[in-house]
PDB file of C-alpha atoms in Angstrom:
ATOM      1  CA  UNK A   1     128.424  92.125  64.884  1.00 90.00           C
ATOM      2  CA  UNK A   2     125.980  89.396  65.433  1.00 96.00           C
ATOM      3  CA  UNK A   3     125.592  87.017  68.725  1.00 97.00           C
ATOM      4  CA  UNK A   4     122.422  84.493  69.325  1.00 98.00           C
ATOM      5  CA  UNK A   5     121.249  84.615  73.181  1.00 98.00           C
ATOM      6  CA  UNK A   6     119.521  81.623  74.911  1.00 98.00           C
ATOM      7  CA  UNK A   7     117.044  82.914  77.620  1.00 98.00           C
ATOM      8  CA  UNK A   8     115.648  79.937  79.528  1.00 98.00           C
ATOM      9  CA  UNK A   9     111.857  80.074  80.817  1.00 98.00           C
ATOM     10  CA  UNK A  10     111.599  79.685  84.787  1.00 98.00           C
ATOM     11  CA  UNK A  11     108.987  78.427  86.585  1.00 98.00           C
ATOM     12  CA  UNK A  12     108.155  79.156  90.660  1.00 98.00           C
ATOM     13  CA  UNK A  13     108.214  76.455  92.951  1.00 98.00           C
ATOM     14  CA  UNK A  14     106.531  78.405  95.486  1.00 98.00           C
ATOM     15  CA  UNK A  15     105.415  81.621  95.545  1.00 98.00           C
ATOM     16  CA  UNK A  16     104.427  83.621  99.048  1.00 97.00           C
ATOM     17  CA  UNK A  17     103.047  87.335  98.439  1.00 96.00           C
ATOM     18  CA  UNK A  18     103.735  88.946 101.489  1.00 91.00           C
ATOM     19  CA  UNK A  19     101.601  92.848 100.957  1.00 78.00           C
ATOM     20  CA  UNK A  20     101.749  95.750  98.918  1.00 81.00           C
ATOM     21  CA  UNK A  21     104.542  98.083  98.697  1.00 83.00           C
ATOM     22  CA  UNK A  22     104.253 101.979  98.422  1.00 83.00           C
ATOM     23  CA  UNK A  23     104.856 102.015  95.182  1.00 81.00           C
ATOM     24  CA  UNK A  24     102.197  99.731  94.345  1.00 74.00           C
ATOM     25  CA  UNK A  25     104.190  95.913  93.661  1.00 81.00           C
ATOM     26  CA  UNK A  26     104.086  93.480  96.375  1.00 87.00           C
ATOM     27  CA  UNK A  27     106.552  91.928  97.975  1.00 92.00           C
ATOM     28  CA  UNK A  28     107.053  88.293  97.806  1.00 95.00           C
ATOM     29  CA  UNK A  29     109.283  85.336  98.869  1.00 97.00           C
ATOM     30  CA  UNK A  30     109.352  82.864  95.824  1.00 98.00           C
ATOM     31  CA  UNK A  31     111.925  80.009  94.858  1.00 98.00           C
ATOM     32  CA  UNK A  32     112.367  80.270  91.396  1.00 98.00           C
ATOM     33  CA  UNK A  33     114.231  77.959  88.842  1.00 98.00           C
ATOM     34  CA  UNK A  34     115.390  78.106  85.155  1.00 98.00           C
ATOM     35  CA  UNK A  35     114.074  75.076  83.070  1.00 98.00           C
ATOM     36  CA  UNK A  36     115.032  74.110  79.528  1.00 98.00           C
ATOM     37  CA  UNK A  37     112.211  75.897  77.421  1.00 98.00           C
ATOM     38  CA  UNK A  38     113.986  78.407  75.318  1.00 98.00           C
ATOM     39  CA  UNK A  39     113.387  81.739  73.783  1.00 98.00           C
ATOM     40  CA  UNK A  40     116.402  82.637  71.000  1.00 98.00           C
ATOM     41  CA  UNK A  41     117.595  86.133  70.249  1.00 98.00           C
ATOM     42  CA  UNK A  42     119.546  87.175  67.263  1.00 98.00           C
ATOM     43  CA  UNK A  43     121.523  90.768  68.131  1.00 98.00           C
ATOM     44  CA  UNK A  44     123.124  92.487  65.441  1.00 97.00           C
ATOM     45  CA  UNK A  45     124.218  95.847  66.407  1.00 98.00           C
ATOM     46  CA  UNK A  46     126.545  98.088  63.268  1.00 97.00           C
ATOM     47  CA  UNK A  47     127.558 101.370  63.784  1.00 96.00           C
ATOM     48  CA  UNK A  48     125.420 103.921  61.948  1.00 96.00           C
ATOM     49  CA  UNK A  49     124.552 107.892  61.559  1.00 96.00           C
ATOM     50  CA  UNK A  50     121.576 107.586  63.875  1.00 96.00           C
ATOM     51  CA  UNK A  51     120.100 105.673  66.078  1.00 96.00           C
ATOM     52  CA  UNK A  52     117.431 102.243  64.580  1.00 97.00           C
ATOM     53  CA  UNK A  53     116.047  99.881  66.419  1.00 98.00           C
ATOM     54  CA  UNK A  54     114.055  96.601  64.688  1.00 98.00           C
ATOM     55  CA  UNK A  55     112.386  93.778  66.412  1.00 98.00           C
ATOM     56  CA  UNK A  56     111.045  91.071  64.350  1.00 98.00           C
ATOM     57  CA  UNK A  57     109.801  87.343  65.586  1.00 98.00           C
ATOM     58  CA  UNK A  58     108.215  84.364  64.636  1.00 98.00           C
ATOM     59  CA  UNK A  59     105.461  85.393  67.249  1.00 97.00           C
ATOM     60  CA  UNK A  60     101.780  87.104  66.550  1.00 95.00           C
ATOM     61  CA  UNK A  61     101.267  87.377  70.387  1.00 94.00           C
ATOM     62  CA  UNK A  62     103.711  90.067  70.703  1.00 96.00           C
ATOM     63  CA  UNK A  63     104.204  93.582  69.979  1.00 97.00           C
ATOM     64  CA  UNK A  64     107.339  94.218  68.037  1.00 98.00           C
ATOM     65  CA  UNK A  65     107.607  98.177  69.049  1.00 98.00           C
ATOM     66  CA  UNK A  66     108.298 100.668  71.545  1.00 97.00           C
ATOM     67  CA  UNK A  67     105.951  98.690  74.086  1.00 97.00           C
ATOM     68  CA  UNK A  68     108.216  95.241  74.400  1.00 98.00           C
ATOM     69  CA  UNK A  69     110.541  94.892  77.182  1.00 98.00           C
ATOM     70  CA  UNK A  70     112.939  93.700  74.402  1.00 98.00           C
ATOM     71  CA  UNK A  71     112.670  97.522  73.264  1.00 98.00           C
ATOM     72  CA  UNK A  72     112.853  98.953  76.634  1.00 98.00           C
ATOM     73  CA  UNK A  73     116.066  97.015  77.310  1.00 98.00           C
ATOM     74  CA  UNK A  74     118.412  98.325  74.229  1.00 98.00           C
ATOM     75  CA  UNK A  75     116.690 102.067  75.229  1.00 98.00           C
ATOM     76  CA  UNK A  76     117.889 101.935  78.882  1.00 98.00           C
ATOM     77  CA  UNK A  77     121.547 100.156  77.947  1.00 98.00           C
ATOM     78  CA  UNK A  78     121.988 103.322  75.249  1.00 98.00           C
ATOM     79  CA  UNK A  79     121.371 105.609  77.763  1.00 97.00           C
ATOM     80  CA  UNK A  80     123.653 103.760  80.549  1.00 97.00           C
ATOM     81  CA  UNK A  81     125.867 103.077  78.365  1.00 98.00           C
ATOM     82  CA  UNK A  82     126.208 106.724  76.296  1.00 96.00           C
ATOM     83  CA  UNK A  83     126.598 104.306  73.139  1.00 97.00           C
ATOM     84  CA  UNK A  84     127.149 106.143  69.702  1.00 96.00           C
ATOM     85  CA  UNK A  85     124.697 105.678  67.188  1.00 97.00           C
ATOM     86  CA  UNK A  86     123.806 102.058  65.945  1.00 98.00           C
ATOM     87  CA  UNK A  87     121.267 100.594  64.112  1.00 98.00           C
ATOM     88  CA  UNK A  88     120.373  97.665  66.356  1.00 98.00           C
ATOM     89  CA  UNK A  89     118.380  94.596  64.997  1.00 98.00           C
ATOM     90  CA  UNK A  90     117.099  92.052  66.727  1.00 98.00           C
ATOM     91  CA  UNK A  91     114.987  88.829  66.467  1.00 98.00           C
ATOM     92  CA  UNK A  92     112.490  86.782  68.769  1.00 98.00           C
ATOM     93  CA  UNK A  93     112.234  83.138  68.383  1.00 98.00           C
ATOM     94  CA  UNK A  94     109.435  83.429  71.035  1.00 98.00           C
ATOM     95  CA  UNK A  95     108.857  79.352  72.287  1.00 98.00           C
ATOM     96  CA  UNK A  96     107.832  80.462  75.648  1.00 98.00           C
ATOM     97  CA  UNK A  97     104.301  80.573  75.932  1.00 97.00           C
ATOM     98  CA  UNK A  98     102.983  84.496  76.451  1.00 95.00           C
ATOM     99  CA  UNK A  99     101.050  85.635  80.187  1.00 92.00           C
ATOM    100  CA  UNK A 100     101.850  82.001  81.087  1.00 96.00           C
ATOM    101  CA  UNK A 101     103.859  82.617  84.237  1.00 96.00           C
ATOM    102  CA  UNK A 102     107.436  81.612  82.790  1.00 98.00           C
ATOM    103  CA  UNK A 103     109.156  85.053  82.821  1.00 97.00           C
ATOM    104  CA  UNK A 104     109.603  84.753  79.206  1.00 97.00           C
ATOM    105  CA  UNK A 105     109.041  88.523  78.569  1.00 97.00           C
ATOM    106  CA  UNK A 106     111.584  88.693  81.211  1.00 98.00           C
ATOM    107  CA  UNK A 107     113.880  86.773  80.323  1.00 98.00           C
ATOM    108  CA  UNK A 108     113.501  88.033  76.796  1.00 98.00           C
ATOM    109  CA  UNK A 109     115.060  91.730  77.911  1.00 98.00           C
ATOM    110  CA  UNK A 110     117.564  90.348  80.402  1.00 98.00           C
ATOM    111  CA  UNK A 111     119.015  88.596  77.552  1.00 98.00           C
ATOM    112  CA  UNK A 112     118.775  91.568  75.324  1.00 98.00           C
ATOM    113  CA  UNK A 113     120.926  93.432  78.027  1.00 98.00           C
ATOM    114  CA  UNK A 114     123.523  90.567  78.119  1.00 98.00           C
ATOM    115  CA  UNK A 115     124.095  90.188  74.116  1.00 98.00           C
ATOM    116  CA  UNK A 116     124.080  93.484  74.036  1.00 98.00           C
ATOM    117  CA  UNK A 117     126.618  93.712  76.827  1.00 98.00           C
ATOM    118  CA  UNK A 118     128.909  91.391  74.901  1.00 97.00           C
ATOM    119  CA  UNK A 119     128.622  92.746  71.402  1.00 97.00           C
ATOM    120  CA  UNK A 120     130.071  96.049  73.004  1.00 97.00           C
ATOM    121  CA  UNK A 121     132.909  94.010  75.261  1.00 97.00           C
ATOM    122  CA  UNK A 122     130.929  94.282  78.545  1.00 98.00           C
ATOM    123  CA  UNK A 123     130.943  97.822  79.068  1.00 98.00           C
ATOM    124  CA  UNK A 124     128.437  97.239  82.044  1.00 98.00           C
ATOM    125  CA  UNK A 125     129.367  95.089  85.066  1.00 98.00           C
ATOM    126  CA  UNK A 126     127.290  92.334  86.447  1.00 97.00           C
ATOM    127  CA  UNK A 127     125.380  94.979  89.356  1.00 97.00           C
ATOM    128  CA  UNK A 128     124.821  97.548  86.836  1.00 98.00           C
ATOM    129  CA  UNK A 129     122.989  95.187  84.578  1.00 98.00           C
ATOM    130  CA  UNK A 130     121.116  94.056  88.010  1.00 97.00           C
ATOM    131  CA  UNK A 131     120.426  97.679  88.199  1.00 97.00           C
ATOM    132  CA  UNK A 132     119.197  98.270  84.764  1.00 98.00           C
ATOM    133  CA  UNK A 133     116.694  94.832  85.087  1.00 97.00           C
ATOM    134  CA  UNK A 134     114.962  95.546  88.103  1.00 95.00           C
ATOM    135  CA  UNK A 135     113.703  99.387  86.106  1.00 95.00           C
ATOM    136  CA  UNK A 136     112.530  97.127  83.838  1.00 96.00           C
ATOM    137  CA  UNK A 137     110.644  94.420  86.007  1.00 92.00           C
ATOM    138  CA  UNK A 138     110.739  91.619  88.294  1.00 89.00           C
ATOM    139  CA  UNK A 139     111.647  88.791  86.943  1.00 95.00           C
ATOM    140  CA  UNK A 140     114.799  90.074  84.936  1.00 97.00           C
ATOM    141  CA  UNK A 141     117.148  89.884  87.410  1.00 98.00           C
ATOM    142  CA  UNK A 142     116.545  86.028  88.187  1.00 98.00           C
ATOM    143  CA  UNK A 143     116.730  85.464  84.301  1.00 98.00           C
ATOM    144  CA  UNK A 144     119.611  87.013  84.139  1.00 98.00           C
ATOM    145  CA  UNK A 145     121.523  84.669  86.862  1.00 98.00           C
ATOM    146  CA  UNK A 146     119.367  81.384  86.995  1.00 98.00           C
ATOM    147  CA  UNK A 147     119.881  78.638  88.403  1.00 98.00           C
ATOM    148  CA  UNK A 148     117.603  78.366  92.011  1.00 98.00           C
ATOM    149  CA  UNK A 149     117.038  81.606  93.515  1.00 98.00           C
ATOM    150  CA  UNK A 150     115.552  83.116  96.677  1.00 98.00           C
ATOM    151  CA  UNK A 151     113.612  86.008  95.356  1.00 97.00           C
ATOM    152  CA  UNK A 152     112.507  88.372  97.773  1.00 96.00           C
ATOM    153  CA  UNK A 153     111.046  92.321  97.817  1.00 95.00           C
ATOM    154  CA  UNK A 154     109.891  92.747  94.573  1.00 91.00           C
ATOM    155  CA  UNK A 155     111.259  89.647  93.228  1.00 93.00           C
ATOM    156  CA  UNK A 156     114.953  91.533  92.133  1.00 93.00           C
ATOM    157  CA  UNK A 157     117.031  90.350  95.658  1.00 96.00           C
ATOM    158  CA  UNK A 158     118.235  87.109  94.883  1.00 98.00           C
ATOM    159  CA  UNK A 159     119.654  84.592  96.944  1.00 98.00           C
ATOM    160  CA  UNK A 160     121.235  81.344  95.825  1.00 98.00           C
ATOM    161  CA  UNK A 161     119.789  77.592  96.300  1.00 98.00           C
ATOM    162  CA  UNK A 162     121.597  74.498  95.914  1.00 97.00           C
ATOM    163  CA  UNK A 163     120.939  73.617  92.708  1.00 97.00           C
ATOM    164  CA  UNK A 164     118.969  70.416  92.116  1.00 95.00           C
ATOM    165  CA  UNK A 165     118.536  68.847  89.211  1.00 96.00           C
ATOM    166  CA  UNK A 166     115.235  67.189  88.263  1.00 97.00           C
ATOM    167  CA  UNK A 167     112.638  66.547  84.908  1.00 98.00           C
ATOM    168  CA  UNK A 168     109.339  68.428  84.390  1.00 98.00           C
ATOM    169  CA  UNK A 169     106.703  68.572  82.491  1.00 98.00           C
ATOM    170  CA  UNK A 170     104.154  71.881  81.871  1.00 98.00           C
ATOM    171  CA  UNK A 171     100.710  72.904  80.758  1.00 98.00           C
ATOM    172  CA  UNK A 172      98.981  75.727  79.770  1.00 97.00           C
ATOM    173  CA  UNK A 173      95.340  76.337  78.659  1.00 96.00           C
ATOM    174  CA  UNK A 174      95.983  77.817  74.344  1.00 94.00           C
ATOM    175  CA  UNK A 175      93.838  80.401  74.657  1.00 92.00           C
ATOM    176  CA  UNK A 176      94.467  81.598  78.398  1.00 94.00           C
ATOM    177  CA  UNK A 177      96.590  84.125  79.396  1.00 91.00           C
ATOM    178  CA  UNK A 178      96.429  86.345  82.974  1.00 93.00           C
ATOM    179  CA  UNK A 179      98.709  89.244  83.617  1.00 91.00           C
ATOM    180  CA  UNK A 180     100.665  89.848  86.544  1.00 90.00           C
ATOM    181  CA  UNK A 181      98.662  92.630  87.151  1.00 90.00           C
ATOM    182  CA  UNK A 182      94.903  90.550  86.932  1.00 93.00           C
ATOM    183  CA  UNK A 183      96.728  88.285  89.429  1.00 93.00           C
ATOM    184  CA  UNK A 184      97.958  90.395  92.031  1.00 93.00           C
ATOM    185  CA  UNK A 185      94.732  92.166  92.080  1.00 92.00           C
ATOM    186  CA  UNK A 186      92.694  89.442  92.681  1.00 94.00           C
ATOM    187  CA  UNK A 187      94.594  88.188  95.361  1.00 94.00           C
ATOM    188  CA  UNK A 188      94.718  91.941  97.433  1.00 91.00           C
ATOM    189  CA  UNK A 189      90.919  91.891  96.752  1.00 91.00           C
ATOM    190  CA  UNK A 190      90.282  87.953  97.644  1.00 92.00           C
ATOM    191  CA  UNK A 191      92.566  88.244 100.544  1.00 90.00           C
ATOM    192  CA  UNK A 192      90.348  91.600 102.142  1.00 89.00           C
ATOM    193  CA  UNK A 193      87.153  89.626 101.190  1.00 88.00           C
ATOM    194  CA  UNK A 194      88.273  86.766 103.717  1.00 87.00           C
ATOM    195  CA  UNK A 195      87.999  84.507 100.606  1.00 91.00           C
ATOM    196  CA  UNK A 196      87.788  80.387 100.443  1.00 88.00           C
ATOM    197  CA  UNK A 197      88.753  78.896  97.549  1.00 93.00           C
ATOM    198  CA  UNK A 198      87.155  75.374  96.629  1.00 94.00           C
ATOM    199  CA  UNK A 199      90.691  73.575  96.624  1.00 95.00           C
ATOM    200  CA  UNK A 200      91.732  74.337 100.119  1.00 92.00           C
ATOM    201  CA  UNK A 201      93.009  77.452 102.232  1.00 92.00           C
ATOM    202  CA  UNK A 202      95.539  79.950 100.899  1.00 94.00           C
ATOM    203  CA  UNK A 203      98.566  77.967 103.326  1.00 94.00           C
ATOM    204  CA  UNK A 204      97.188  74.564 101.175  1.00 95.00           C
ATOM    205  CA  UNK A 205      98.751  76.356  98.064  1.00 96.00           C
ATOM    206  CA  UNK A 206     102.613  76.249  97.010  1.00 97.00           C
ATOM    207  CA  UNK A 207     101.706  79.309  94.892  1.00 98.00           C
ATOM    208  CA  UNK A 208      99.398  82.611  96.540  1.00 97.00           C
ATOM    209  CA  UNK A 209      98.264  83.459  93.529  1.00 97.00           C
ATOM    210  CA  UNK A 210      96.723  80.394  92.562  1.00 97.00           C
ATOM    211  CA  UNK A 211      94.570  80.464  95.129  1.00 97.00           C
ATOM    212  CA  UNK A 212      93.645  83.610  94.646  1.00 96.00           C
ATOM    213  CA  UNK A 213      93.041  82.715  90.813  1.00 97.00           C
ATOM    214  CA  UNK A 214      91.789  79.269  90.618  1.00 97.00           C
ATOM    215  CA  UNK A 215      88.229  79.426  91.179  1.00 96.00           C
ATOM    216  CA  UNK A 216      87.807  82.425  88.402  1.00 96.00           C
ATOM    217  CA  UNK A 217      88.837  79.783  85.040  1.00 96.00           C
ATOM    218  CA  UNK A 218      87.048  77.151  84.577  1.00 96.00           C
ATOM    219  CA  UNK A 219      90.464  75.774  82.508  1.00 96.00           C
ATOM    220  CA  UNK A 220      92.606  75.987  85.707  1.00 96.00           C
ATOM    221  CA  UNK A 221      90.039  73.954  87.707  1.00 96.00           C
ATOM    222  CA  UNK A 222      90.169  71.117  84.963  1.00 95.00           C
ATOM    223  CA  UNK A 223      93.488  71.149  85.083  1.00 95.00           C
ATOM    224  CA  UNK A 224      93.867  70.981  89.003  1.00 95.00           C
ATOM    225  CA  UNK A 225      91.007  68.410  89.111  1.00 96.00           C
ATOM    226  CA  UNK A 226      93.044  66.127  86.728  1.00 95.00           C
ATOM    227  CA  UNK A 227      96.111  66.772  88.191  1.00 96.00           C
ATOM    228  CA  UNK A 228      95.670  67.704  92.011  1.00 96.00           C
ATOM    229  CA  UNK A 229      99.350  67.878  92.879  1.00 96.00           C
ATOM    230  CA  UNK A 230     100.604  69.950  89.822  1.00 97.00           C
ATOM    231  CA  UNK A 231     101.450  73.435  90.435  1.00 98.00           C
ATOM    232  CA  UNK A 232     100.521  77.481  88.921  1.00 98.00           C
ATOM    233  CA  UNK A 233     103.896  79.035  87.846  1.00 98.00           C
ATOM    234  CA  UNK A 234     104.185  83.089  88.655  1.00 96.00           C
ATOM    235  CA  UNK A 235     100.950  84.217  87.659  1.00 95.00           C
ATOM    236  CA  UNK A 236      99.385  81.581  85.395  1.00 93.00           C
ATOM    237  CA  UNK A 237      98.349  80.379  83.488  1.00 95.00           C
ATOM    238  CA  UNK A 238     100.690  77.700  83.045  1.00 97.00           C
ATOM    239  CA  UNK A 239     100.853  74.608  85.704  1.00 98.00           C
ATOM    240  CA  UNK A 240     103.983  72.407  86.390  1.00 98.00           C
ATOM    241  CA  UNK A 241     104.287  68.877  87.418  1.00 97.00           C
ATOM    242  CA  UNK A 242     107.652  67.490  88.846  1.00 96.00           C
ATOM    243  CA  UNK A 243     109.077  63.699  87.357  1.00 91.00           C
ATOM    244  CA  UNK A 244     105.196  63.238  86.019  1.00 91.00           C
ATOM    245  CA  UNK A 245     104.022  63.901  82.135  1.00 96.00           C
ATOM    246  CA  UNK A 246     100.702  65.405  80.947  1.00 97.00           C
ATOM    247  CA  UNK A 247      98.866  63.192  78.627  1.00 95.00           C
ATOM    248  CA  UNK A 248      97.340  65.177  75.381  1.00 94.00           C
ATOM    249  CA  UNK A 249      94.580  67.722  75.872  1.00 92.00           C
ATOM    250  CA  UNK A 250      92.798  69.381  73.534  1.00 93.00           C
ATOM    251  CA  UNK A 251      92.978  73.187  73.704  1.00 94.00           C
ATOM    252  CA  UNK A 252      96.163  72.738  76.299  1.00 96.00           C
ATOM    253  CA  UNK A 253      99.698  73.255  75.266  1.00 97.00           C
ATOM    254  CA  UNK A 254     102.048  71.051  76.742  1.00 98.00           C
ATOM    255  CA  UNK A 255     105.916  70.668  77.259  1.00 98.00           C
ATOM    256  CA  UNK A 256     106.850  67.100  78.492  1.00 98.00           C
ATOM    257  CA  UNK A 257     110.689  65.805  79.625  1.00 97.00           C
ATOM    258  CA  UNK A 258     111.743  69.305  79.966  1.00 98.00           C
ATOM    259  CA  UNK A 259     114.565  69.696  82.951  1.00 98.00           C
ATOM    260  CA  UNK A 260     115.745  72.206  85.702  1.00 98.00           C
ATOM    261  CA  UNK A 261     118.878  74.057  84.538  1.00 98.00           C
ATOM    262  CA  UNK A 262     121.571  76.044  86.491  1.00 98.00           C
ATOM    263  CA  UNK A 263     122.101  78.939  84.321  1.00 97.00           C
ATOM    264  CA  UNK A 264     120.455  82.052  83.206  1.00 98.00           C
ATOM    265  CA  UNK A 265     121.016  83.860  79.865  1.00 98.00           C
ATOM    266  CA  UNK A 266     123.585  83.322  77.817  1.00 97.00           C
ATOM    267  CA  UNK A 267     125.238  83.260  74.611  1.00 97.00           C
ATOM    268  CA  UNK A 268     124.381  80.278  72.619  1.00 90.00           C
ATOM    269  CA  UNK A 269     127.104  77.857  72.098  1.00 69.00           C
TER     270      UNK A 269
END
């Protein structure tokens, strides 16, 4: 059997870290919201002698192995689910932009979890997929609802917002990408250090981690200088701007007219 997943992009409208946890995440309070940038998975899952797992894309950034989340997701619904052997293909249409801030690694293995789900008639209710995404991170149990979201602790307790509905546009330097991991560093370090950044104070910022983050690329302070009141998604490196388009930049991707959405992942119609 064969089924094609849509797994939207989000983007954080603000983003509050609020300290490290024992087991070495931070809790935050962010507002986070599915937009209409699109990664595409094709599942195909036939029963077989022993266990095979393929991932394939269109994408060079990526790893296509054991290392992917994508990977990590059918591993963790085998074992949850005690599934017989299958040989279990499945392929990326990666449009997200990698280490951009937009969940789409995320979003990537919640929907892996949900086509998955449905190619095997929902063996898994809706809490123990919630269980099985927040092993895998902390984004994939926002992707996995959408909409607007309250995300709070490690970014997997969600609480519903009124959705609103409204166009954006987004930008991200081509050859800039920051981990999650770069990011929440620098801001435990910056934040010790008593640091200033050149744009304002930390409560100035919509997102913690760009303040923490902005000073270190010279690509982010272009971008803020030409566009004061747009706004770093997640970690970077990727800025948003509400009801305003980017012009054309050399070097910068950009995604104009896109739109807030009220769903998560789901099968493609």
């Amino acid at each position: 059997m064969t089924i094609k997943i849509k797994c939207p992009a989000k983007i954080n409208l603000t983003l509050k870290v609020l300290g490290r946890r024992p087991d070495g995440f931070h809790n935050i309070e962010s507002i986070m919201q599915t937009i209409s940038l699109y990664d595409y998975l094709t599942v195909s899952a036939d029963a077989a002698e022993k266990f095979e797992i393929n991932l394939s894309g269109n994408s060079k950034e990526i790893p296509y192995d054991e290392t992917n989340l994508v990977y990590k997701a059918v591993m963790l619904f085998i074992e949850r689910t005690n599934l017989t052997p299958h040989k279990i293909d499945i392929y990326i249409e990666k449009n997200i932009p990698v280490s951009a801030g937009l969940a789409g690694g995320s979003t990537d293995a919640a929907g892996t979890l949900y086509g998955l789900n449905k190619i095997f008639n929902e063996p898994l209710s809706k809490p123990e997929l919630h269980s099985i995404c927040a092993k895998l991170g902390s984004d994939l149990n926002f992707c996995l609802e959408g909409g607007r979201q309250m995300a709070s602790e490690r970014g997997e307790i969600l609480k519903p917002l009124e959705f609103e509905k409204f166009s954006l546009s987004l930008i991200k330097p081509e050859n800039l990408g920051i981990s999650a991991k770069e990011a929440y560093t620098k801001f435990s370090d910056k934040l010790n250090k008593g640091f200033e950044s050149t744009f304002g104070k930390r409560e100035d910022f919509q997102n913690d981690l760009e303040w923490a983050l902005i000073d270190d690329y010279e690509e982010l302070k272009a971008l803020k200088k030409l566009y004061p009141e747009a706004v770093m998604s997640g970690s970077g490196s990727s800025y948003f701007s509400v009801n305003k388009e980017f012009t054309p930049i050399e070097n910068y991707w950009i995604a104009n007219n896109l739109q807030s959405i009220a769903q998560g992942v789901c099968v493609l119609d």
